[in-house]
mmCIF file of C-alpha atoms in Angstrom:
data_model
loop_
_atom_site.group_PDB
_atom_site.id
_atom_site.type_symbol
_atom_site.label_atom_id
_atom_site.label_comp_id
_atom_site.label_asym_id
_atom_site.label_seq_id
_atom_site.Cartn_x
_atom_site.Cartn_y
_atom_site.Cartn_z
ATOM 1 C CA UNK A 1 5.404 16.202 2.884
ATOM 2 C CA UNK A 2 2.255 14.234 3.561
ATOM 3 C CA UNK A 3 1.879 10.626 4.630
ATOM 4 C CA UNK A 4 -0.360 8.505 2.425
ATOM 5 C CA UNK A 5 -1.684 5.396 4.135
ATOM 6 C CA UNK A 6 -2.340 2.161 2.236
ATOM 7 C CA UNK A 7 -3.747 -1.200 3.362
ATOM 8 C CA UNK A 8 -2.101 -4.327 2.024
ATOM 9 C CA UNK A 9 -3.512 -7.856 1.971
ATOM 10 C CA UNK A 10 -2.455 -11.014 0.180
ATOM 11 C CA UNK A 11 -5.872 -12.674 -0.019
ATOM 12 C CA UNK A 12 -9.324 -11.108 -0.300
ATOM 13 C CA UNK A 13 -10.715 -13.753 2.068
ATOM 14 C CA UNK A 14 -7.997 -13.093 4.627
ATOM 15 C CA UNK A 15 -9.033 -10.164 6.802
ATOM 16 C CA UNK A 16 -5.548 -9.467 8.113
ATOM 17 C CA UNK A 17 -4.223 -6.244 6.681
ATOM 18 C CA UNK A 18 -0.871 -4.567 6.991
ATOM 19 C CA UNK A 19 -0.732 -0.782 6.933
ATOM 20 C CA UNK A 20 1.963 1.132 5.060
ATOM 21 C CA UNK A 21 2.656 4.853 5.392
ATOM 22 C CA UNK A 22 4.330 6.414 2.378
ATOM 23 C CA UNK A 23 5.769 9.924 2.567
ATOM 24 C CA UNK A 24 5.311 11.823 -0.681
ATOM 25 C CA UNK A 25 4.825 15.322 -2.057
ATOM 26 C CA UNK A 26 1.616 14.470 -3.915
ATOM 27 C CA UNK A 27 -0.834 11.714 -4.681
ATOM 28 C CA UNK A 28 0.839 10.708 -7.968
ATOM 29 C CA UNK A 29 4.194 10.377 -6.208
ATOM 30 C CA UNK A 30 2.572 8.242 -3.497
ATOM 31 C CA UNK A 31 0.887 6.002 -6.098
ATOM 32 C CA UNK A 32 4.196 5.476 -7.897
ATOM 33 C CA UNK A 33 5.916 4.512 -4.634
ATOM 34 C CA UNK A 34 3.029 2.205 -3.687
ATOM 35 C CA UNK A 35 3.179 0.540 -7.101
ATOM 36 C CA UNK A 36 6.924 -0.068 -6.714
ATOM 37 C CA UNK A 37 6.379 -1.439 -3.214
ATOM 38 C CA UNK A 38 3.609 -3.727 -4.476
ATOM 39 C CA UNK A 39 5.839 -5.125 -7.235
ATOM 40 C CA UNK A 40 8.675 -5.710 -4.752
ATOM 41 C CA UNK A 41 6.376 -7.476 -2.267
ATOM 42 C CA UNK A 42 4.852 -9.645 -5.002
ATOM 43 C CA UNK A 43 8.282 -10.750 -6.184
ATOM 44 C CA UNK A 44 9.414 -11.519 -2.609
ATOM 45 C CA UNK A 45 6.304 -13.441 -1.538
ATOM 46 C CA UNK A 46 5.333 -14.904 -4.939
ATOM 47 C CA UNK A 47 1.680 -14.095 -4.268
ATOM 48 C CA UNK A 48 -0.843 -11.527 -5.452
ATOM 49 C CA UNK A 49 -0.851 -8.394 -3.266
ATOM 50 C CA UNK A 50 -3.843 -6.057 -3.021
ATOM 51 C CA UNK A 51 -3.267 -2.412 -2.064
ATOM 52 C CA UNK A 52 -6.090 -0.155 -0.952
ATOM 53 C CA UNK A 53 -5.864 3.577 -0.213
ATOM 54 C CA UNK A 54 -6.932 4.523 3.328
ATOM 55 C CA UNK A 55 -6.207 8.209 3.759
ATOM 56 C CA UNK A 56 -3.788 11.109 4.181
ATOM 57 C CA UNK A 57 -2.027 12.420 7.283
ATOM 58 C CA UNK A 58 -1.120 16.110 6.986
#
């Protein structure tokens, strides 16, 4: 399995990012997991979350 790395920020003017590594078999699986994580974070923090793909670790 590969690790797909995503940046997460709550505000486009805030330059503090948090990095998430998601283990998945493929890119579609990683995008589904990232989407679920984004929805969970948005419901917990009650703010708009922005995810950005960074890269893959083999």
